[in-house]
GROMACS .gro file of N, CA and C in nm:
model
  432
    1MET      N    1   4.088   9.629  -2.303
    1MET     CA    2   4.004   9.478  -2.378
    1MET      C    3   3.943   9.519  -2.492
    2PHE      N    4   3.962   9.583  -2.622
    2PHE     CA    5   3.963   9.575  -2.731
    2PHE      C    6   4.044   9.604  -2.835
    3GLU      N    7   4.141   9.649  -2.718
    3GLU     CA    8   4.275   9.730  -2.814
    3GLU      C    9   4.343   9.665  -2.925
    4ASN      N   10   4.336   9.515  -2.973
    4ASN     CA   11   4.398   9.482  -3.035
    4ASN      C   12   4.264   9.401  -3.166
    5LEU      N   13   4.150   9.481  -3.114
    5LEU     CA   14   4.022   9.495  -3.277
    5LEU      C   15   4.044   9.581  -3.344
    6ASN      N   16   4.066   9.543  -3.469
    6ASN     CA   17   4.002   9.659  -3.553
    6ASN      C   18   3.843   9.693  -3.609
    7MET      N   19   3.850   9.818  -3.616
    7MET     CA   20   3.685   9.856  -3.606
    7MET      C   21   3.633   9.772  -3.694
    8TRP      N   22   3.655   9.669  -3.829
    8TRP     CA   23   3.555   9.547  -3.895
    8TRP      C   24   3.602   9.473  -3.813
    9GLU      N   25   3.697   9.427  -3.719
    9GLU     CA   26   3.644   9.328  -3.590
    9GLU      C   27   3.484   9.362  -3.520
   10VAL      N   28   3.520   9.494  -3.484
   10VAL     CA   29   3.427   9.483  -3.359
   10VAL      C   30   3.310   9.526  -3.420
   11GLY      N   31   3.290   9.587  -3.550
   11GLY     CA   32   3.134   9.587  -3.663
   11GLY      C   33   3.106   9.424  -3.649
   12VAL      N   34   3.176   9.305  -3.665
   12VAL     CA   35   3.150   9.188  -3.675
   12VAL      C   36   3.081   9.122  -3.554
   13LEU      N   37   3.119   9.177  -3.494
   13LEU     CA   38   3.107   9.052  -3.340
   13LEU      C   39   2.951   9.174  -3.330
   14LEU      N   40   2.981   9.352  -3.334
   14LEU     CA   41   2.865   9.366  -3.325
   14LEU      C   42   2.703   9.342  -3.420
   15LEU      N   43   2.736   9.309  -3.520
   15LEU     CA   44   2.638   9.216  -3.628
   15LEU      C   45   2.622   9.064  -3.579
   16LEU      N   46   2.696   8.989  -3.488
   16LEU     CA   47   2.699   8.859  -3.494
   16LEU      C   48   2.602   8.918  -3.313
   17ALA      N   49   2.615   8.954  -3.274
   17ALA     CA   50   2.531   8.960  -3.143
   17ALA      C   51   2.394   9.014  -3.167
   18LEU      N   52   2.356   9.116  -3.287
   18LEU     CA   53   2.254   9.141  -3.337
   18LEU      C   54   2.148   9.013  -3.384
   19LEU      N   55   2.248   8.929  -3.377
   19LEU     CA   56   2.170   8.831  -3.490
   19LEU      C   57   2.182   8.703  -3.374
   20ILE      N   58   2.220   8.715  -3.310
   20ILE     CA   59   2.198   8.590  -3.169
   20ILE      C   60   2.143   8.711  -3.087
   21PHE      N   61   2.116   8.747  -3.024
   21PHE     CA   62   2.055   8.840  -2.894
   21PHE      C   63   1.889   8.965  -2.984
   22GLY      N   64   1.965   8.916  -3.103
   22GLY     CA   65   1.828   9.064  -3.199
   22GLY      C   66   1.715   9.142  -3.105
   23ASP      N   67   1.601   9.172  -3.056
   23ASP     CA   68   1.555   9.248  -3.002
   23ASP      C   69   1.575   9.268  -2.884
   24ARG      N   70   1.638   9.142  -2.823
   24ARG     CA   71   1.676   9.166  -2.701
   24ARG      C   72   1.850   9.184  -2.695
   25LEU      N   73   1.898   9.249  -2.779
   25LEU     CA   74   2.054   9.324  -2.790
   25LEU      C   75   2.003   9.460  -2.691
   26PRO      N   76   1.936   9.548  -2.668
   26PRO     CA   77   1.947   9.650  -2.585
   26PRO      C   78   1.934   9.588  -2.426
   27ASN      N   79   1.892   9.497  -2.335
   27ASN     CA   80   1.838   9.478  -2.280
   27ASN      C   81   1.957   9.382  -2.182
   28VAL      N   82   2.091   9.285  -2.325
   28VAL     CA   83   2.150   9.232  -2.316
   28VAL      C   84   2.275   9.299  -2.223
   29ILE      N   85   2.313   9.422  -2.343
   29ILE     CA   86   2.368   9.526  -2.301
   29ILE      C   87   2.297   9.609  -2.159
   30SER      N   88   2.250   9.621  -2.148
   30SER     CA   89   2.216   9.694  -2.001
   30SER      C   90   2.227   9.599  -1.937
   31ASP      N   91   2.265   9.487  -1.899
   31ASP     CA   92   2.252   9.391  -1.825
   31ASP      C   93   2.449   9.336  -1.786
   32GLY      N   94   2.453   9.359  -1.901
   32GLY     CA   95   2.643   9.362  -1.926
   32GLY      C   96   2.681   9.493  -1.791
   33LEU      N   97   2.642   9.562  -1.903
   33LEU     CA   98   2.693   9.719  -1.798
   33LEU      C   99   2.690   9.715  -1.592
   34ARG      N  100   2.562   9.701  -1.608
   34ARG     CA  101   2.524   9.692  -1.479
   34ARG      C  102   2.597   9.565  -1.400
   35MET      N  103   2.626   9.479  -1.494
   35MET     CA  104   2.755   9.327  -1.370
   35MET      C  105   2.871   9.401  -1.393
   36VAL      N  106   2.984   9.528  -1.485
   36VAL     CA  107   3.026   9.543  -1.474
   36VAL      C  108   3.028   9.681  -1.374
   37ARG      N  109   2.964   9.726  -1.339
   37ARG     CA  110   2.875   9.873  -1.248
   37ARG      C  111   2.941   9.821  -1.065
   38ASN      N  112   2.899   9.609  -1.091
   38ASN     CA  113   2.832   9.535  -0.955
   38ASN      C  114   3.001   9.546  -0.942
   39LEU      N  115   3.097   9.437  -1.048
   39LEU     CA  116   3.174   9.409  -0.956
   39LEU      C  117   3.286   9.528  -0.969
   40ARG      N  118   3.238   9.613  -0.974
   40ARG     CA  119   3.383   9.722  -0.982
   40ARG      C  120   3.320   9.801  -0.827
   41SER      N  121   3.239   9.851  -0.823
   41SER     CA  122   3.142   9.911  -0.661
   41SER      C  123   3.254   9.806  -0.572
   42MET      N  124   3.202   9.627  -0.621
   42MET     CA  125   3.282   9.510  -0.462
   42MET      C  126   3.422   9.548  -0.479
   43ALA      N  127   3.506   9.547  -0.562
   43ALA     CA  128   3.618   9.509  -0.538
   43ALA      C  129   3.691   9.661  -0.491
   44ARG      N  130   3.571   9.808  -0.494
   44ARG     CA  131   3.626   9.894  -0.416
   44ARG      C  132   3.569   9.900  -0.310
   45ASN      N  133   3.482   9.834  -0.264
   45ASN     CA  134   3.463   9.748  -0.100
   45ASN      C  135   3.557   9.727  -0.048
   46ALA      N  136   3.578   9.592  -0.185
   46ALA     CA  137   3.693   9.490  -0.106
   46ALA      C  138   3.870   9.598  -0.010
   47THR      N  139   3.851   9.610  -0.127
   47THR     CA  140   4.003   9.675  -0.109
   47THR      C  141   4.019   9.820   0.020
   48GLY      N  142   3.868   9.822  -0.002
   48GLY     CA  143   3.819   9.988   0.100
   48GLY      C  144   3.817   9.950   0.232
   49ASP      N  145   3.763   9.785   0.228
   49ASP     CA  146   3.800   9.661   0.358
   49ASP      C  147   3.919   9.661   0.464
   50LEU      N  148   3.990   9.628   0.279
   50LEU     CA  149   4.126   9.537   0.349
   50LEU      C  150   4.182   9.644   0.440
   51SER      N  151   4.194   9.806   0.354
   51SER     CA  152   4.239   9.933   0.389
   51SER      C  153   4.252  10.010   0.510
   52ARG      N  154   4.097   9.943   0.550
   52ARG     CA  155   4.082   9.969   0.711
   52ARG      C  156   4.148   9.874   0.781
   53GLU      N  157   4.173   9.742   0.697
   53GLU     CA  158   4.230   9.658   0.855
   53GLU      C  159   4.379   9.664   0.844
   54LEU      N  160   4.434   9.629   0.691
   54LEU     CA  161   4.532   9.669   0.733
   54LEU      C  162   4.600   9.841   0.773
   55GLY      N  163   4.511   9.865   0.776
   55GLY     CA  164   4.591  10.067   0.837
   55GLY      C  165   4.658  10.111   0.741
   56THR      N  166   4.667  10.078   0.571
   56THR     CA  167   4.761  10.138   0.547
   56THR      C  168   4.634  10.180   0.370
   57ASP      N  169   4.707  10.228   0.245
   57ASP     CA  170   4.637  10.290   0.163
   57ASP      C  171   4.674  10.171   0.041
   58ILE      N  172   4.559  10.087  -0.009
   58ILE     CA  173   4.582   9.964  -0.075
   58ILE      C  174   4.517  10.021  -0.171
   59GLN      N  175   4.535  10.030  -0.304
   59GLN     CA  176   4.497   9.994  -0.457
   59GLN      C  177   4.451   9.846  -0.465
   60LEU      N  178   4.324   9.846  -0.587
   60LEU     CA  179   4.333   9.681  -0.638
   60LEU      C  180   4.462   9.664  -0.763
   61GLU      N  181   4.592   9.734  -0.719
   61GLU     CA  182   4.639   9.715  -0.859
   61GLU      C  183   4.777   9.630  -0.730
   62ASP      N  184   4.743   9.727  -0.598
   62ASP     CA  185   4.846   9.592  -0.566
   62ASP      C  186   4.828   9.462  -0.443
   63LEU      N  187   4.725   9.387  -0.514
   63LEU     CA  188   4.652   9.283  -0.412
   63LEU      C  189   4.731   9.190  -0.523
   64HIS      N  190   4.810   9.197  -0.597
   64HIS     CA  191   4.939   9.138  -0.642
   64HIS      C  192   5.041   9.106  -0.580
   65PRO      N  193   5.070   9.010  -0.538
   65PRO     CA  194   5.137   8.980  -0.455
   65PRO      C  195   5.284   9.002  -0.414
   66LYS      N  196   5.345   8.981  -0.574
   66LYS     CA  197   5.501   9.076  -0.571
   66LYS      C  198   5.434   9.183  -0.575
   67ALA      N  199   5.326   9.240  -0.578
   67ALA     CA  200   5.326   9.444  -0.593
   67ALA      C  201   5.310   9.450  -0.432
   68PHE      N  202   5.195   9.390  -0.364
   68PHE     CA  203   5.224   9.397  -0.230
   68PHE      C  204   5.344   9.387  -0.154
   69ILE      N  205   5.431   9.182  -0.188
   69ILE     CA  206   5.578   9.303  -0.100
   69ILE      C  207   5.643   9.373  -0.131
   70ARG      N  208   5.659   9.400  -0.275
   70ARG     CA  209   5.713   9.548  -0.261
   70ARG      C  210   5.725   9.601  -0.213
   71LYS      N  211   5.546   9.685  -0.203
   71LYS     CA  212   5.532   9.846  -0.154
   71LYS      C  213   5.488   9.817  -0.030
   72HIS      N  214   5.466   9.647   0.010
   72HIS     CA  215   5.449   9.684   0.203
   72HIS      C  216   5.520   9.687   0.250
   73LEU      N  217   5.673   9.578   0.228
   73LEU     CA  218   5.739   9.456   0.377
   73LEU      C  219   5.856   9.559   0.278
   74LEU      N  220   5.896   9.580   0.154
   74LEU     CA  221   6.042   9.616   0.096
   74LEU      C  222   6.009   9.691   0.135
   75SER      N  223   6.176   9.773   0.161
   75SER     CA  224   6.198   9.906   0.171
   75SER      C  225   6.255   9.981  -0.058
   76GLU      N  226   6.349  10.091  -0.024
   76GLU     CA  227   6.339  10.061  -0.152
   76GLU      C  228   6.496  10.004  -0.173
   77ASP      N  229   6.551  10.045  -0.017
   77ASP     CA  230   6.696   9.979   0.012
   77ASP      C  231   6.727   9.814  -0.027
   78ASP      N  232   6.582   9.775   0.013
   78ASP     CA  233   6.562   9.641  -0.011
   78ASP      C  234   6.553   9.587  -0.102
   79GLU      N  235   6.527   9.643  -0.190
   79GLU     CA  236   6.478   9.588  -0.324
   79GLU      C  237   6.627   9.658  -0.407
   80GLN      N  238   6.663   9.779  -0.362
   80GLN     CA  239   6.831   9.739  -0.475
   80GLN      C  240   6.875   9.623  -0.458
   81ALA      N  241   6.888   9.630  -0.317
   81ALA     CA  242   7.004   9.475  -0.285
   81ALA      C  243   6.994   9.343  -0.325
   82ILE      N  244   6.801   9.362  -0.372
   82ILE     CA  245   6.750   9.187  -0.450
   82ILE      C  246   6.773   9.239  -0.571
   83ARG      N  247   6.785   9.310  -0.601
   83ARG     CA  248   6.807   9.369  -0.801
   83ARG      C  249   6.925   9.364  -0.819
   84LYS      N  250   7.043   9.415  -0.752
   84LYS     CA  251   7.176   9.464  -0.772
   84LYS      C  252   7.220   9.346  -0.780
   85PRO      N  253   7.269   9.170  -0.806
   85PRO     CA  254   7.353   9.127  -0.871
   85PRO      C  255   7.270   9.077  -0.952
   86LEU      N  256   7.143   9.037  -0.966
   86LEU     CA  257   7.063   9.068  -1.135
   86LEU      C  258   7.095   9.175  -1.229
   87GLN      N  259   7.187   9.263  -1.179
   87GLN     CA  260   7.100   9.415  -1.261
   87GLN      C  261   7.274   9.335  -1.380
   88SER      N  262   7.334   9.359  -1.362
   88SER     CA  263   7.445   9.327  -1.475
   88SER      C  264   7.395   9.203  -1.590
   89MET      N  265   7.387   9.099  -1.495
   89MET     CA  266   7.367   8.972  -1.612
   89MET      C  267   7.288   9.035  -1.679
   90TYR      N  268   7.130   9.105  -1.631
   90TYR     CA  269   7.032   9.136  -1.719
   90TYR      C  270   7.079   9.264  -1.844
   91ASP      N  271   7.212   9.395  -1.829
   91ASP     CA  272   7.257   9.460  -1.878
   91ASP      C  273   7.308   9.390  -1.954
   92ASN      N  274   7.429   9.253  -1.955
   92ASN     CA  275   7.476   9.215  -2.050
   92ASN      C  276   7.340   9.109  -2.131
   93LEU      N  277   7.310   9.043  -2.075
   93LEU     CA  278   7.152   8.994  -2.224
   93LEU      C  279   7.141   9.046  -2.248
   94ARG      N  280   7.109   9.185  -2.293
   94ARG     CA  281   6.992   9.263  -2.300
   94ARG      C  282   7.124   9.384  -2.449
   95SER      N  283   7.266   9.354  -2.410
   95SER     CA  284   7.309   9.388  -2.498
   95SER      C  285   7.350   9.264  -2.613
   96ASP      N  286   7.318   9.172  -2.558
   96ASP     CA  287   7.357   9.067  -2.599
   96ASP      C  288   7.226   9.095  -2.751
   97VAL      N  289   7.194   9.088  -2.712
   97VAL     CA  290   6.938   9.069  -2.734
   97VAL      C  291   6.974   9.162  -2.864
   98THR      N  292   7.044   9.260  -2.788
   98THR     CA  293   7.064   9.351  -2.937
   98THR      C  294   7.128   9.352  -3.042
   99GLY      N  295   7.209   9.308  -2.999
   99GLY     CA  296   7.374   9.233  -3.122
   99GLY      C  297   7.279   9.210  -3.194
  100VAL      N  298   7.185   9.078  -3.174
  100VAL     CA  299   7.198   9.013  -3.242
  100VAL      C  300   7.069   9.029  -3.332
  101HIS      N  301   7.050   9.129  -3.290
  101HIS     CA  302   6.910   9.159  -3.358
  101HIS      C  303   6.936   9.276  -3.459
  102ASP      N  304   6.985   9.381  -3.394
  102ASP     CA  305   7.079   9.388  -3.528
  102ASP      C  306   7.138   9.351  -3.611
  103GLU      N  307   7.241   9.267  -3.606
  103GLU     CA  308   7.280   9.188  -3.706
  103GLU      C  309   7.167   9.070  -3.866
  104LEU      N  310   7.043   9.031  -3.790
  104LEU     CA  311   6.956   9.014  -3.830
  104LEU      C  312   6.820   9.064  -3.879
  105LYS      N  313   6.849   9.222  -3.860
  105LYS     CA  314   6.818   9.313  -3.938
  105LYS      C  315   6.869   9.348  -4.066
  106ASP      N  316   7.015   9.350  -4.008
  106ASP     CA  317   7.090   9.398  -4.151
  106ASP      C  318   7.132   9.227  -4.234
  107VAL      N  319   7.080   9.119  -4.195
  107VAL     CA  320   7.076   8.989  -4.334
  107VAL      C  321   6.966   8.990  -4.387
  108ALA      N  322   6.864   9.042  -4.324
  108ALA     CA  323   6.733   9.043  -4.378
  108ALA      C  324   6.735   9.199  -4.485
  109ARG      N  325   6.779   9.314  -4.440
  109ARG     CA  326   6.807   9.325  -4.517
  109ARG      C  327   6.811   9.374  -4.623
  110ALA      N  328   7.004   9.315  -4.649
  110ALA     CA  329   7.089   9.169  -4.736
  110ALA      C  330   7.016   9.104  -4.823
  111ALA      N  331   6.907   9.051  -4.772
  111ALA     CA  332   6.808   8.925  -4.811
  111ALA      C  333   6.706   8.965  -4.879
  112ASP      N  334   6.674   9.054  -4.863
  112ASP     CA  335   6.490   9.137  -4.914
  112ASP      C  336   6.489   9.145  -5.033
  113LEU      N  337   6.462   9.052  -5.146
  113LEU     CA  338   6.430   9.093  -5.277
  113LEU      C  339   6.332   9.148  -5.351
  114ARG      N  340   6.248   9.204  -5.219
  114ARG     CA  341   6.125   9.334  -5.293
  114ARG      C  342   6.205   9.483  -5.376
  115THR      N  343   6.324   9.515  -5.222
  115THR     CA  344   6.466   9.597  -5.304
  115THR      C  345   6.538   9.565  -5.380
  116PRO      N  346   6.548   9.640  -5.502
  116PRO     CA  347   6.717   9.609  -5.597
  116PRO      C  348   6.802   9.570  -5.544
  117ALA      N  349   6.849   9.526  -5.603
  117ALA     CA  350   6.993   9.515  -5.474
  117ALA      C  351   7.143   9.616  -5.571
  118PRO      N  352   7.158   9.654  -5.476
  118PRO     CA  353   7.249   9.815  -5.576
  118PRO      C  354   7.366   9.748  -5.680
  119ARG      N  355   7.385   9.851  -5.749
  119ARG     CA  356   7.453   9.738  -5.891
  119ARG      C  357   7.611   9.873  -5.845
  120PRO      N  358   7.709   9.726  -5.888
  120PRO     CA  359   7.834   9.771  -5.906
  120PRO      C  360   7.849   9.913  -5.995
  121ALA      N  361   7.942  10.013  -5.943
  121ALA     CA  362   7.997  10.089  -6.037
  121ALA      C  363   8.080  10.090  -6.135
  122VAL      N  364   8.040  10.069  -6.317
  122VAL     CA  365   8.085  10.063  -6.438
  122VAL      C  366   8.164  10.183  -6.479
  123THR      N  367   8.281  10.184  -6.536
  123THR     CA  368   8.358  10.302  -6.543
  123THR      C  369   8.323  10.221  -6.720
  124THR      N  370   8.247  10.407  -6.722
  124THR     CA  371   8.221  10.403  -6.901
  124THR      C  372   8.382  10.455  -6.975
  125PRO      N  373   8.356  10.391  -7.091
  125PRO     CA  374   8.505  10.451  -7.186
  125PRO      C  375   8.525  10.573  -7.214
  126ALA      N  376   8.556  10.632  -7.329
  126ALA     CA  377   8.587  10.776  -7.290
  126ALA      C  378   8.472  10.850  -7.393
  127ALA      N  379   8.515  10.721  -7.488
  127ALA     CA  380   8.406  10.808  -7.627
  127ALA      C  381   8.276  10.674  -7.625
  128PRO      N  382   8.165  10.661  -7.643
  128PRO     CA  383   8.028  10.581  -7.625
  128PRO      C  384   8.090  10.534  -7.726
  129ALA      N  385   8.087  10.436  -7.756
  129ALA     CA  386   8.118  10.230  -7.871
  129ALA      C  387   7.977  10.292  -7.953
  130ALA      N  388   7.968  10.316  -8.077
  130ALA     CA  389   7.864  10.254  -8.163
  130ALA      C  390   7.762  10.165  -8.142
  131PRO      N  391   7.659  10.182  -8.141
  131PRO     CA  392   7.566  10.040  -8.100
  131PRO      C  393   7.605   9.944  -8.266
  132THR      N  394   7.547   9.838  -8.208
  132THR     CA  395   7.567   9.736  -8.368
  132THR      C  396   7.451   9.708  -8.422
  133PRO      N  397   7.422   9.728  -8.474
  133PRO     CA  398   7.262   9.728  -8.557
  133PRO      C  399   7.293   9.539  -8.545
  134PRO      N  400   7.172   9.523  -8.507
  134PRO     CA  401   7.088   9.379  -8.546
  134PRO      C  402   7.104   9.275  -8.653
  135ALA      N  403   7.123   9.173  -8.620
  135ALA     CA  404   7.161   9.024  -8.686
  135ALA      C  405   7.028   9.094  -8.807
  136PRO      N  406   7.053   9.025  -8.928
  136PRO     CA  407   6.897   9.040  -9.035
  136PRO      C  408   6.826   8.839  -8.965
  137ARG      N  409   6.780   8.888  -9.016
  137ARG     CA  410   6.681   8.805  -8.969
  137ARG      C  411   6.587   8.681  -9.075
  138PRO      N  412   6.651   8.591  -9.142
  138PRO     CA  413   6.623   8.465  -9.195
  138PRO      C  414   6.504   8.480  -9.283
  139SER      N  415   6.467   8.501  -9.423
  139SER     CA  416   6.318   8.514  -9.407
  139SER      C  417   6.286   8.377  -9.479
  140TYR      N  418   6.146   8.356  -9.488
  140TYR     CA  419   6.088   8.203  -9.506
  140TYR      C  420   6.138   8.129  -9.600
  141ASP      N  421   6.151   8.235  -9.771
  141ASP     CA  422   6.263   8.209  -9.865
  141ASP      C  423   6.371   8.072  -9.883
  142ASP      N  424   6.469   8.198  -9.730
  142ASP     CA  425   6.602   8.120  -9.726
  142ASP      C  426   6.634   7.973  -9.701
  143ALA      N  427   6.485   7.967  -9.630
  143ALA     CA  428   6.494   7.856  -9.572
  143ALA      C  429   6.422   7.696  -9.605
  144THR      N  430   6.359   7.798  -9.731
  144THR     CA  431   6.330   7.604  -9.800
  144THR      C  432   6.421   7.605  -9.933
   0.00000   0.00000   0.00000
């Protein structure tokens, strides 16, 4: 439930809860936990009743209509027959998307300004050229 929150955000939420509820915070937390336990037991009882009525083992995840049909009404052969016409189209689409993704990575890497561009190789002459001395600076006296 909180897997996309980092520690700072959780700390801010706890501080906010402390400011809102004050010294009633432990009672609010215990009431919330009791409510979650009651909801879980109700869901367990409902799935147990449904399993007894249908005569099959049903888990809470199986109550989603697609999962229910896939598990209890279709055999594996039927499911493969349904998936087969779409599998080649899915494979083609996946390979196209992977190709586009790779090309975008290459373009982004080429356009990345943070990394220095490779310099072209420069051929050096056999003997190094002597550095040229800097030009003399004009003095104030020369200008007046």
